[in-house]
PDB file of C-alpha atoms in Angstrom:
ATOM      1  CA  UNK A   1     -44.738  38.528 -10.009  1.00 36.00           C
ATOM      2  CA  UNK A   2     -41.078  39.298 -10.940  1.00 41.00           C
ATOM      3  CA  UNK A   3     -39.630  36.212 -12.639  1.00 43.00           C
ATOM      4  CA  UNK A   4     -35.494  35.118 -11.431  1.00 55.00           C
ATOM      5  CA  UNK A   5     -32.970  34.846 -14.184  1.00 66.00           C
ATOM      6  CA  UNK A   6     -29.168  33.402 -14.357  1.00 66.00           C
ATOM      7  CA  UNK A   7     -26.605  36.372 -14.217  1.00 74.00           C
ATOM      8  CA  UNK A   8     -25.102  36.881 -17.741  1.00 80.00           C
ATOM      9  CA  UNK A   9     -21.888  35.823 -15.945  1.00 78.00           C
ATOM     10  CA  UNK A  10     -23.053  33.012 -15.289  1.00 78.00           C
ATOM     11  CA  UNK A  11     -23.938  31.842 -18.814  1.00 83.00           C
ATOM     12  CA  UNK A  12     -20.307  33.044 -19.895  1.00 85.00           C
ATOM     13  CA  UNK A  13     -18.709  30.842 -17.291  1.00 85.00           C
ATOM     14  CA  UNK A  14     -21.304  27.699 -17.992  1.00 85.00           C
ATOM     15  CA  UNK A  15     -20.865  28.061 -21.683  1.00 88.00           C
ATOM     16  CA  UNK A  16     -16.782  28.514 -21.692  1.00 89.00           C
ATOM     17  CA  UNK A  17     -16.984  25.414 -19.551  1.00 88.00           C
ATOM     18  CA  UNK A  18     -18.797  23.551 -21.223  1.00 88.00           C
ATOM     19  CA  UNK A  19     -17.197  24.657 -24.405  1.00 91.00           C
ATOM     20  CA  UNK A  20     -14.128  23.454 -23.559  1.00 90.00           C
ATOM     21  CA  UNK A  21     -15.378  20.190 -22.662  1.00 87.00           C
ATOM     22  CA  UNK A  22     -16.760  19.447 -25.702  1.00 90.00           C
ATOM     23  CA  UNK A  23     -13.992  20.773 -27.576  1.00 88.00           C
ATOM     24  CA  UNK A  24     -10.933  18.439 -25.437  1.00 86.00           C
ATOM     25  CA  UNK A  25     -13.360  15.928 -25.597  1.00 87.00           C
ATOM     26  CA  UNK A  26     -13.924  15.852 -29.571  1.00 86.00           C
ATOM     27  CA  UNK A  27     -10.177  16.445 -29.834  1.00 82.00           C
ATOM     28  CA  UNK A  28      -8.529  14.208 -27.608  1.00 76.00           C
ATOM     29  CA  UNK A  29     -11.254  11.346 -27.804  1.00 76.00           C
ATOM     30  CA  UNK A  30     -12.825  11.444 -30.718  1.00 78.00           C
ATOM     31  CA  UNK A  31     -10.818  12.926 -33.643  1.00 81.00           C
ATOM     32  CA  UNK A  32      -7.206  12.193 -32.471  1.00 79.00           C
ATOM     33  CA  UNK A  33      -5.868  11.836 -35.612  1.00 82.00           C
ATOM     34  CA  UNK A  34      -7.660  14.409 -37.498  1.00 81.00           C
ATOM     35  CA  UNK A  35      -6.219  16.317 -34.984  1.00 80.00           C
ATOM     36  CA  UNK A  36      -2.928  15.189 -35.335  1.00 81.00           C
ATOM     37  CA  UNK A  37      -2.934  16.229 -38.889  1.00 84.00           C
ATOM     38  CA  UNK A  38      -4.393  19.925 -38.707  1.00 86.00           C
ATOM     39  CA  UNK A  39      -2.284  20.801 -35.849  1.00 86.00           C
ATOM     40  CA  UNK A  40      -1.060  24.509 -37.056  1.00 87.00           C
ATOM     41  CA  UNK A  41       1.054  24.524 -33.904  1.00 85.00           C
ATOM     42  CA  UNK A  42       3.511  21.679 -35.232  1.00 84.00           C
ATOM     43  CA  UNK A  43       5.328  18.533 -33.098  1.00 85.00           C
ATOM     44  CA  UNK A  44       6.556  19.184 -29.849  1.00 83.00           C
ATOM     45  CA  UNK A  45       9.938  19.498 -29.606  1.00 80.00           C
ATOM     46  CA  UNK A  46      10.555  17.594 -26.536  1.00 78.00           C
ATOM     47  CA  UNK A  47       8.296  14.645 -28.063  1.00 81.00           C
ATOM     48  CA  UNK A  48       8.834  14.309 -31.533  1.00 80.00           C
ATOM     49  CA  UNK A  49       5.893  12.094 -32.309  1.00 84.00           C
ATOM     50  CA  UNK A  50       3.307  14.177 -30.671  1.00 85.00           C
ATOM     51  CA  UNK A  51       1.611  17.222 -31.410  1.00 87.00           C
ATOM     52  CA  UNK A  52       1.664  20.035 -29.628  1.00 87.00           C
ATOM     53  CA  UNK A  53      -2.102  20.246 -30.352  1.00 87.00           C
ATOM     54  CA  UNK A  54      -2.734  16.341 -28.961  1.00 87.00           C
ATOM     55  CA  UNK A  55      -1.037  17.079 -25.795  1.00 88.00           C
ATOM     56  CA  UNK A  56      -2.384  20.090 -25.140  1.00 89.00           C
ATOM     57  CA  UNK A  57      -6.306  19.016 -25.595  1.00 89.00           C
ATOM     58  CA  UNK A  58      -5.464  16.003 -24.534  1.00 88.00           C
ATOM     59  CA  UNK A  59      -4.427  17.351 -21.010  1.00 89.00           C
ATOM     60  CA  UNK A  60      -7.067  19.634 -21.053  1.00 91.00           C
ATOM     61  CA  UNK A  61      -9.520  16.582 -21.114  1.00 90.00           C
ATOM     62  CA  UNK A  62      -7.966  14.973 -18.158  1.00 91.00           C
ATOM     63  CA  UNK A  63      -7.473  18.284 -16.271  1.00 92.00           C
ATOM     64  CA  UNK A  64     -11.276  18.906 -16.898  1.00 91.00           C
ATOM     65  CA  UNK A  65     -12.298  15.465 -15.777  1.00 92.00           C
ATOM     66  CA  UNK A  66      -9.965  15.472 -12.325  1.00 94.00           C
ATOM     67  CA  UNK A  67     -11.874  18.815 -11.215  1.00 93.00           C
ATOM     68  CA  UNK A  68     -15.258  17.565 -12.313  1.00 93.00           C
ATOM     69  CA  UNK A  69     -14.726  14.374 -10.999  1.00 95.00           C
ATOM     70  CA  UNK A  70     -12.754  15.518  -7.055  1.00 95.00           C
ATOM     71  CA  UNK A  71     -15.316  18.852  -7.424  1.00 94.00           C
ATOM     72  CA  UNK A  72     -18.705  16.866  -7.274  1.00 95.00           C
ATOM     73  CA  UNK A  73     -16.758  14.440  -4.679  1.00 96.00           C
ATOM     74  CA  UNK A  74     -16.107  16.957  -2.357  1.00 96.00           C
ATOM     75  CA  UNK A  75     -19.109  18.468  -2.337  1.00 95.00           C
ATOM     76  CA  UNK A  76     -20.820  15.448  -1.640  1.00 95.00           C
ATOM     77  CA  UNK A  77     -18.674  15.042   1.381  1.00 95.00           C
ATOM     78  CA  UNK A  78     -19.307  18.737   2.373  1.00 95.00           C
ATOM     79  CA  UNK A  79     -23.074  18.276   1.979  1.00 93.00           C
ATOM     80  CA  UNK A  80     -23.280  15.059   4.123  1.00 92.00           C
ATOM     81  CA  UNK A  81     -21.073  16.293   6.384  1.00 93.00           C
ATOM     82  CA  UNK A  82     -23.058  19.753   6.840  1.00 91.00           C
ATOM     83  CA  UNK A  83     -26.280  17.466   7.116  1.00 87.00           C
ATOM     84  CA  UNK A  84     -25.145  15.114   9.748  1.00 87.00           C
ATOM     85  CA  UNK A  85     -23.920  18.215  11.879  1.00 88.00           C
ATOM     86  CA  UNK A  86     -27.404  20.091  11.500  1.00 84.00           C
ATOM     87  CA  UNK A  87     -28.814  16.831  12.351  1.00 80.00           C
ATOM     88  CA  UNK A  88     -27.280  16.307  15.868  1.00 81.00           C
ATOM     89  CA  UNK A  89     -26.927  19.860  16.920  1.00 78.00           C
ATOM     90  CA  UNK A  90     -25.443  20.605  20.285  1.00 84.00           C
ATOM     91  CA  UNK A  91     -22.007  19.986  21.066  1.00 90.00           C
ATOM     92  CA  UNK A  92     -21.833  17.232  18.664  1.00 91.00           C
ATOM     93  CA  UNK A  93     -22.076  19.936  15.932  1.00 88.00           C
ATOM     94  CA  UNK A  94     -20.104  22.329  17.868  1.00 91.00           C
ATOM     95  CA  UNK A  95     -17.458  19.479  17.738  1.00 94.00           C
ATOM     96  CA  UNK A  96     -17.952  18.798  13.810  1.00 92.00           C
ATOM     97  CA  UNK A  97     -17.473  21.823  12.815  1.00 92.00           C
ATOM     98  CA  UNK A  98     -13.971  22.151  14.876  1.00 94.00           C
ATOM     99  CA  UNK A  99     -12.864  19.395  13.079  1.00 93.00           C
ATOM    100  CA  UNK A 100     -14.248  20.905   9.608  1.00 93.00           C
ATOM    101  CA  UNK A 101     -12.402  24.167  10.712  1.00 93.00           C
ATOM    102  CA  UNK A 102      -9.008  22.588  11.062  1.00 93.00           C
ATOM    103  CA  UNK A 103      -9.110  20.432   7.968  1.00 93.00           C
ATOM    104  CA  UNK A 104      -9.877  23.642   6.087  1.00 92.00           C
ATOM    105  CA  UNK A 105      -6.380  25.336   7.951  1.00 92.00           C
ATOM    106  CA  UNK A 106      -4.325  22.916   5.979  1.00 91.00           C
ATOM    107  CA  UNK A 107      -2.605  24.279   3.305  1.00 92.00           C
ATOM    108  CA  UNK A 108      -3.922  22.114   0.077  1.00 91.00           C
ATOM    109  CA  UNK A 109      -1.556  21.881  -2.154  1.00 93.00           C
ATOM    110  CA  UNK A 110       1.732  20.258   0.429  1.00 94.00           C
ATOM    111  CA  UNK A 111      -1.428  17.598   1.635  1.00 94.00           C
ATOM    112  CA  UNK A 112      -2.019  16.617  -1.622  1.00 95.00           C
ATOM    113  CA  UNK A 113       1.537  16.356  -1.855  1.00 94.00           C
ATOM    114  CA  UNK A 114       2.206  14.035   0.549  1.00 94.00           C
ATOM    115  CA  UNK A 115      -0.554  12.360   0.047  1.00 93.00           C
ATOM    116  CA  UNK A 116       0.473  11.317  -3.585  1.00 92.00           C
ATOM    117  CA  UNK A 117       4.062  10.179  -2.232  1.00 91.00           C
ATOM    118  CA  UNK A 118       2.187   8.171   0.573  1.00 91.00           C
ATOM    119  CA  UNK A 119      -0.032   6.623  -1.947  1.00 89.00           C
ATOM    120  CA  UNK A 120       2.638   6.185  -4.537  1.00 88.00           C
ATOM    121  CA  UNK A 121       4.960   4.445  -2.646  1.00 87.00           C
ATOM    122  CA  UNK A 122       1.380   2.125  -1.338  1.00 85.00           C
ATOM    123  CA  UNK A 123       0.925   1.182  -5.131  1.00 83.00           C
ATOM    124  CA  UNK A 124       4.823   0.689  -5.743  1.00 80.00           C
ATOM    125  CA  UNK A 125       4.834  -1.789  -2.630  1.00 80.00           C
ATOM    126  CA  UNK A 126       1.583  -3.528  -4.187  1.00 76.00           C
ATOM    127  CA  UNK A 127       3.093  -4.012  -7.669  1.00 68.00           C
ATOM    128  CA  UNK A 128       1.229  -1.753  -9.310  1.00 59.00           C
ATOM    129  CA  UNK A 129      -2.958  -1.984  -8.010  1.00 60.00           C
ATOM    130  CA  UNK A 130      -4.921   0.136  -5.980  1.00 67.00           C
ATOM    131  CA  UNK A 131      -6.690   3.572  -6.946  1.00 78.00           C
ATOM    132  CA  UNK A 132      -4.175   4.160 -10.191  1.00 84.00           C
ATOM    133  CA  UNK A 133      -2.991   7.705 -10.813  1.00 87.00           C
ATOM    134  CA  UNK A 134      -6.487   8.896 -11.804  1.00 90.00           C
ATOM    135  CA  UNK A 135      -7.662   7.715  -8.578  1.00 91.00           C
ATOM    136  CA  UNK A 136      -5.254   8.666  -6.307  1.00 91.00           C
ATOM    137  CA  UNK A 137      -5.383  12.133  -7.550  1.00 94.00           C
ATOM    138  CA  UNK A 138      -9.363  12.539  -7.333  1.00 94.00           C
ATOM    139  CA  UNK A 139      -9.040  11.067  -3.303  1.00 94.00           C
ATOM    140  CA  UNK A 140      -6.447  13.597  -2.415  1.00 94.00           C
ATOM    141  CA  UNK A 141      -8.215  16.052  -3.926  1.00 95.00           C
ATOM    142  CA  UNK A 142     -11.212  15.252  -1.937  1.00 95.00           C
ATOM    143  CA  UNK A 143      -9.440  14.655   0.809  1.00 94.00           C
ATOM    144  CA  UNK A 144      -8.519  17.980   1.610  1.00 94.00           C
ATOM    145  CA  UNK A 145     -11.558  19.413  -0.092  1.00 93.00           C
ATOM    146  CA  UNK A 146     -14.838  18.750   1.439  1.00 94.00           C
ATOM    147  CA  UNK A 147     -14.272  21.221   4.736  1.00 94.00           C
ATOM    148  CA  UNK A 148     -14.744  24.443   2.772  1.00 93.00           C
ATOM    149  CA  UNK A 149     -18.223  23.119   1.466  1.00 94.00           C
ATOM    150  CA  UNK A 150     -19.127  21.499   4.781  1.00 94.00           C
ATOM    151  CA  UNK A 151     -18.890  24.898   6.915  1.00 93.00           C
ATOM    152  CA  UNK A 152     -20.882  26.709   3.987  1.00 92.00           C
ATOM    153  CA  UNK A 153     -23.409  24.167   3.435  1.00 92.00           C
ATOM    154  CA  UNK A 154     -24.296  24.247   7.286  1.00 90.00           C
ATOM    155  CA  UNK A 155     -23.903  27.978   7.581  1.00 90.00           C
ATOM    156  CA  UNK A 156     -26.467  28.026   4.542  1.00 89.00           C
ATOM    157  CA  UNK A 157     -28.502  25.456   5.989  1.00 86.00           C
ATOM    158  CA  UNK A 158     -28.872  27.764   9.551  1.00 85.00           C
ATOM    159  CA  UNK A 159     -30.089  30.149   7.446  1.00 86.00           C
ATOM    160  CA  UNK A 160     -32.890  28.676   5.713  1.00 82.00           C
ATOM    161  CA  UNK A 161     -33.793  26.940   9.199  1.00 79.00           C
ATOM    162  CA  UNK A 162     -34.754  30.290  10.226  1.00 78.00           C
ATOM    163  CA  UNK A 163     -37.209  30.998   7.827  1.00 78.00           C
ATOM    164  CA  UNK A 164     -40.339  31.780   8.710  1.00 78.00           C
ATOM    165  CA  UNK A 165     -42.219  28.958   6.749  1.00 75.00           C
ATOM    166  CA  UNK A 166     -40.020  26.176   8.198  1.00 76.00           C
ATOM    167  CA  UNK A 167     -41.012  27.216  11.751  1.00 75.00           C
ATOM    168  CA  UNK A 168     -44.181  26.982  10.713  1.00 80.00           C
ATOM    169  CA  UNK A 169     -43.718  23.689   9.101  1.00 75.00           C
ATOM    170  CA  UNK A 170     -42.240  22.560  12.190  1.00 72.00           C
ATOM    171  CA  UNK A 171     -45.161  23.932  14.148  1.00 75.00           C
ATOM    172  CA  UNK A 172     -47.654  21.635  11.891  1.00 72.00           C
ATOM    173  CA  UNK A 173     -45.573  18.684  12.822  1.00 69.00           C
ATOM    174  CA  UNK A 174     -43.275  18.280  10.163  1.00 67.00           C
ATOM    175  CA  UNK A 175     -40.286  16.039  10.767  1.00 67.00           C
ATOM    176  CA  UNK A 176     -36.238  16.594   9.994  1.00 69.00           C
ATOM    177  CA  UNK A 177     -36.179  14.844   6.865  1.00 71.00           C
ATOM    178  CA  UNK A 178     -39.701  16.157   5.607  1.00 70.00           C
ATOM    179  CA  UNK A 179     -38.509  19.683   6.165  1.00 76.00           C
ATOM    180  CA  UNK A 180     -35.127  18.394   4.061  1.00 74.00           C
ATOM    181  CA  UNK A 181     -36.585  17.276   1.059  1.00 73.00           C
ATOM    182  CA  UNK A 182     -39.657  19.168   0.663  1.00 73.00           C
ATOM    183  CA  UNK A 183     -38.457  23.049   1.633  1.00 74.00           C
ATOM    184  CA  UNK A 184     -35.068  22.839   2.085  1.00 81.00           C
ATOM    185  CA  UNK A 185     -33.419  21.039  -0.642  1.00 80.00           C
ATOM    186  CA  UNK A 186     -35.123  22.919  -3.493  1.00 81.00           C
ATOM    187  CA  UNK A 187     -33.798  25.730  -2.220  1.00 81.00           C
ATOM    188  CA  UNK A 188     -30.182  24.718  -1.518  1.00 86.00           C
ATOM    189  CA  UNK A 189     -29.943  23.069  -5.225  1.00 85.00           C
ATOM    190  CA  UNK A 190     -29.080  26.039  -6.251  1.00 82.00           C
ATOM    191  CA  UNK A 191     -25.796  26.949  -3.751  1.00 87.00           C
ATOM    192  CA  UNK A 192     -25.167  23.056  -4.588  1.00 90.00           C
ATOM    193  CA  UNK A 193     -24.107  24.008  -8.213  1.00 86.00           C
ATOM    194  CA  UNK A 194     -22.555  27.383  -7.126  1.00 85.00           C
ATOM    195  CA  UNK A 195     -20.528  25.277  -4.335  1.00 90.00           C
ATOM    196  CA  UNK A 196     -19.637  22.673  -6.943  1.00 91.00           C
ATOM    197  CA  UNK A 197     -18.399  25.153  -9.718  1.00 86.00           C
ATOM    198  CA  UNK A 198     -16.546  26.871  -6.877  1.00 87.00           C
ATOM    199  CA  UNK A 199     -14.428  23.566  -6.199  1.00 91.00           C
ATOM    200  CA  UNK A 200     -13.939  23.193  -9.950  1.00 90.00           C
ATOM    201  CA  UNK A 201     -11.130  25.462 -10.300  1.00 90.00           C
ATOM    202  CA  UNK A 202      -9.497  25.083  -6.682  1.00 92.00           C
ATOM    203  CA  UNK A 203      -8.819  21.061  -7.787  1.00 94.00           C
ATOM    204  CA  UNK A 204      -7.573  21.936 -11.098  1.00 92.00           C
ATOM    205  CA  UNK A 205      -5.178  24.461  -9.713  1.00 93.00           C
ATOM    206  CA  UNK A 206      -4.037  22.250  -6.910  1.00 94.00           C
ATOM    207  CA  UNK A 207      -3.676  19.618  -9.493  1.00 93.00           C
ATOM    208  CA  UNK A 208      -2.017  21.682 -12.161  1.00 93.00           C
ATOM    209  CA  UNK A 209       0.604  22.808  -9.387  1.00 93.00           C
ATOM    210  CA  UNK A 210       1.260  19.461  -8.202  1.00 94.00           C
ATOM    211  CA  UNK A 211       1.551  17.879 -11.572  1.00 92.00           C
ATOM    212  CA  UNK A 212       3.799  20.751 -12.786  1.00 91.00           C
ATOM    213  CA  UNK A 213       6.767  20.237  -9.943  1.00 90.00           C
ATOM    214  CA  UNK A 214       6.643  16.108 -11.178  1.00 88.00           C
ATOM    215  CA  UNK A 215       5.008  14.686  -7.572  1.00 90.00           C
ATOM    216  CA  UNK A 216       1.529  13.050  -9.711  1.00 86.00           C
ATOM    217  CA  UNK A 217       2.179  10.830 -11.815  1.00 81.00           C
ATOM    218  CA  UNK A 218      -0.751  11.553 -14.313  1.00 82.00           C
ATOM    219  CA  UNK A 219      -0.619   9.300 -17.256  1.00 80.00           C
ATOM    220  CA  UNK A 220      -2.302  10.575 -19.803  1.00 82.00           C
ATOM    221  CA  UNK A 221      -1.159  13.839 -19.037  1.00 87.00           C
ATOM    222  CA  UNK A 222      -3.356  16.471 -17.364  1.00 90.00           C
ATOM    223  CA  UNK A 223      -2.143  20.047 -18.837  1.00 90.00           C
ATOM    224  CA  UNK A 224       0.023  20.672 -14.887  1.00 90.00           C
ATOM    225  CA  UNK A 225       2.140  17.268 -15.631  1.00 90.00           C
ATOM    226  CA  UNK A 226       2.054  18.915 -19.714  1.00 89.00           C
ATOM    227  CA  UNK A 227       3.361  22.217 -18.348  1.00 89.00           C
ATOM    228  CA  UNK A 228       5.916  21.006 -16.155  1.00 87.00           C
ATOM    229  CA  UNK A 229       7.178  18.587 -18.513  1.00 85.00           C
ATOM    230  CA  UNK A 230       7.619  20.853 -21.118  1.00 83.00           C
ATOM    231  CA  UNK A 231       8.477  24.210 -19.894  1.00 80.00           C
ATOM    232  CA  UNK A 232      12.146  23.062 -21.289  1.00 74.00           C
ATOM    233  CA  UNK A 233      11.177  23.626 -25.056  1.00 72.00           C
ATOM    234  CA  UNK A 234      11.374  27.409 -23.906  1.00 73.00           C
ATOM    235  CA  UNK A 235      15.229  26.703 -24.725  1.00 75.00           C
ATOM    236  CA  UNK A 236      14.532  25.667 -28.237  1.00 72.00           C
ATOM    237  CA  UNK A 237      13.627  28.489 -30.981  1.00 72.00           C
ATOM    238  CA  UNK A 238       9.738  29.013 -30.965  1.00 71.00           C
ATOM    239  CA  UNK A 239       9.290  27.536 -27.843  1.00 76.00           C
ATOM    240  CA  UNK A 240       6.425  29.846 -26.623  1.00 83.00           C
ATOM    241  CA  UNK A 241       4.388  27.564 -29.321  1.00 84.00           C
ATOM    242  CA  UNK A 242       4.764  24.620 -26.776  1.00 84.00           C
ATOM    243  CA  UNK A 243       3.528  26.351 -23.643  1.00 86.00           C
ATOM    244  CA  UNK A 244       1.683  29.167 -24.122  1.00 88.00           C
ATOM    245  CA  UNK A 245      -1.438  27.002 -25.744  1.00 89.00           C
ATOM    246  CA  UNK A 246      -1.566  24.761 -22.622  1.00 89.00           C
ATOM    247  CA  UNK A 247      -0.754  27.619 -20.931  1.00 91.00           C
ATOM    248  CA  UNK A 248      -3.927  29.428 -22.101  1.00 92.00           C
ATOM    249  CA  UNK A 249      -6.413  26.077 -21.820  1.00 91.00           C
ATOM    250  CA  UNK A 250      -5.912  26.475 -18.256  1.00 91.00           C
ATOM    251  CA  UNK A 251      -6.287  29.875 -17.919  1.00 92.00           C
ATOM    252  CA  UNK A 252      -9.886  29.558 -19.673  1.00 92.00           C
ATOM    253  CA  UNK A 253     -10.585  26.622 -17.852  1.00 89.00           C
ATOM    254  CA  UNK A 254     -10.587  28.222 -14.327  1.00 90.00           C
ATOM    255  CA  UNK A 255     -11.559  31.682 -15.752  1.00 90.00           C
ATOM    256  CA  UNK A 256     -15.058  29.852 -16.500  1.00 88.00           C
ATOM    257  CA  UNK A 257     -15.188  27.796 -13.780  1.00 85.00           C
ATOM    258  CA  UNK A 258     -14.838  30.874 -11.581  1.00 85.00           C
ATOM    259  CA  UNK A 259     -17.484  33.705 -13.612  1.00 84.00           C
ATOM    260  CA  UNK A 260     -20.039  30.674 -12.932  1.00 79.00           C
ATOM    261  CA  UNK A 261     -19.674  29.762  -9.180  1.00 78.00           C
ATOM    262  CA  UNK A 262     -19.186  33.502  -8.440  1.00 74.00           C
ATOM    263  CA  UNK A 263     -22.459  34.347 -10.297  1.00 67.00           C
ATOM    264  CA  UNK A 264     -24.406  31.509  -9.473  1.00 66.00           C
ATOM    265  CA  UNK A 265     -23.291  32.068  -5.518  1.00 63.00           C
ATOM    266  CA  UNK A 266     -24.678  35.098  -5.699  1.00 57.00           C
ATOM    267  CA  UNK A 267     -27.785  34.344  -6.955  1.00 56.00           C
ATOM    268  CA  UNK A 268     -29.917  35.171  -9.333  1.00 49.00           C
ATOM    269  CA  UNK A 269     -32.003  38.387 -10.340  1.00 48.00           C
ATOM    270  CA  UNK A 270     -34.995  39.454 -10.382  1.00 44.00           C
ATOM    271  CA  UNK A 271     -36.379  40.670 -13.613  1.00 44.00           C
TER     272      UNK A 271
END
């Protein structure tokens, strides 16, 4: 009996990931000022009492924990949606999944737009409460996120339905939710994961591109609101210093994300 194993992609992208992670997470959270100290990449120009080093893990940690955080919500939302749909069947899914369809149309990035300026100006008028940026920026996020997940979590769902040992399941009397958690849901755990690391670097990009033209108001900084802030020390003499790091944290961030949703997605091997 042939044993299944992870695609070597797949452990590139999981352990870049998580590699990162660790690494913003030790430098921004733990060892600041140890940090601060070593940096070989100097002060920022633009912000003479920070490191380049600082803001650059620093935002790397926050960028990290908007996509984990707006990734796992969204495909939550996809999954329940997707469920609910399979559920009722008929026109009532027919109907969901129209709806799923035309959220997914929209054009991310200008929704999250507007909906920062729509919240922002909600908080302004409330002195101050409500979701804060963090918050704000995980909801939009999720928001405009959970359609994509939702039509491939019922299209995968279909498919397993049509197995043969789920008809016959069915045939001994099984119910909806027995069939769910007992044949169904170990093997969609899998395209969970791959759906999930598939989200990861969409909501870091649409963050990232948001934060960089000054619309989020991400305090501390995620490496977009870094980028767009600082793309003037290009002016200065050494510049390239100040950007190209963050610059390159990004990069690496979505290359990982990406090698492990594309490998786990398409599933594993057969040794």
């Amino acid at each position: 009996m042939s044993a299944q194993r992870v695609p070597k992609r797949a452990w590139v992208g999981l352990v870049l990931l998580v590699g990162l992670g660790l690494t913003s997470w030790l430098a921004a959270r733990v060892f600041p000022e140890a940090l601060a100290r070593t940096c070989p990449l100097g002060m920022d120009p633009t912000r003479p009492d920070r490191t380049v080093c600082e803001l650059a893990f620093g935002g790397l940690w926050v960028s990290l924990a908007i996509g984990l955080t707006a990734g796992a919500l969204s495909t939550v939302l996809g999954l329940g949606v997707a469920m609910a749909a399979r559920s009722a069947g008929g026109t009532l899914e027919r109907w969901v999944l129209r709806g799923v369809d035309a959220v997914f149309a929209l054009p991310d990035v200008l929704v999250v737009m507007v909906l920062q300026l729509a919240g922002q100006s909600l908080m302004d008028a409330s002195g101050g409460g409500g979701l804060g940026p963090f918050g704000l920026m995980v909801a939009s996020l999720a928001v405009v996120g959970w359609a994509g997940p939702a039509r491939m979590f019922r299209n995968r769902l279909a498919t397993l339905e049509g197995q043969e040992f789920i008809a016959a399941s069915r045939a001994l009397g099984a119910g909806r939710w027995h069939l769910l958690r007992v044949h169904l849901w170990p093997s969609l755990r899998p395209f969970v994961l791959a759906v999930f690391l598939s989200r990861l670097p969409t909501a870091i990009l649409t963050e990232s591109t948001v934060s960089f033209f000054g619309i989020a108001r991400m305090e501390p900084m995620s490496l977009g609101r870094y980028l767009g802030t600082s793309y003037a020390a290009l002016i200065y003499e050494g510049g390239a210093r100040v950007v190209l790091p963050a610059w390159g944290l990004l990069v690496l961030l979505v290359l990982g994300a990406s090698l492990a949703s594309q490998a786990l997605g398409a599933g594993p091997r057969r040794a």
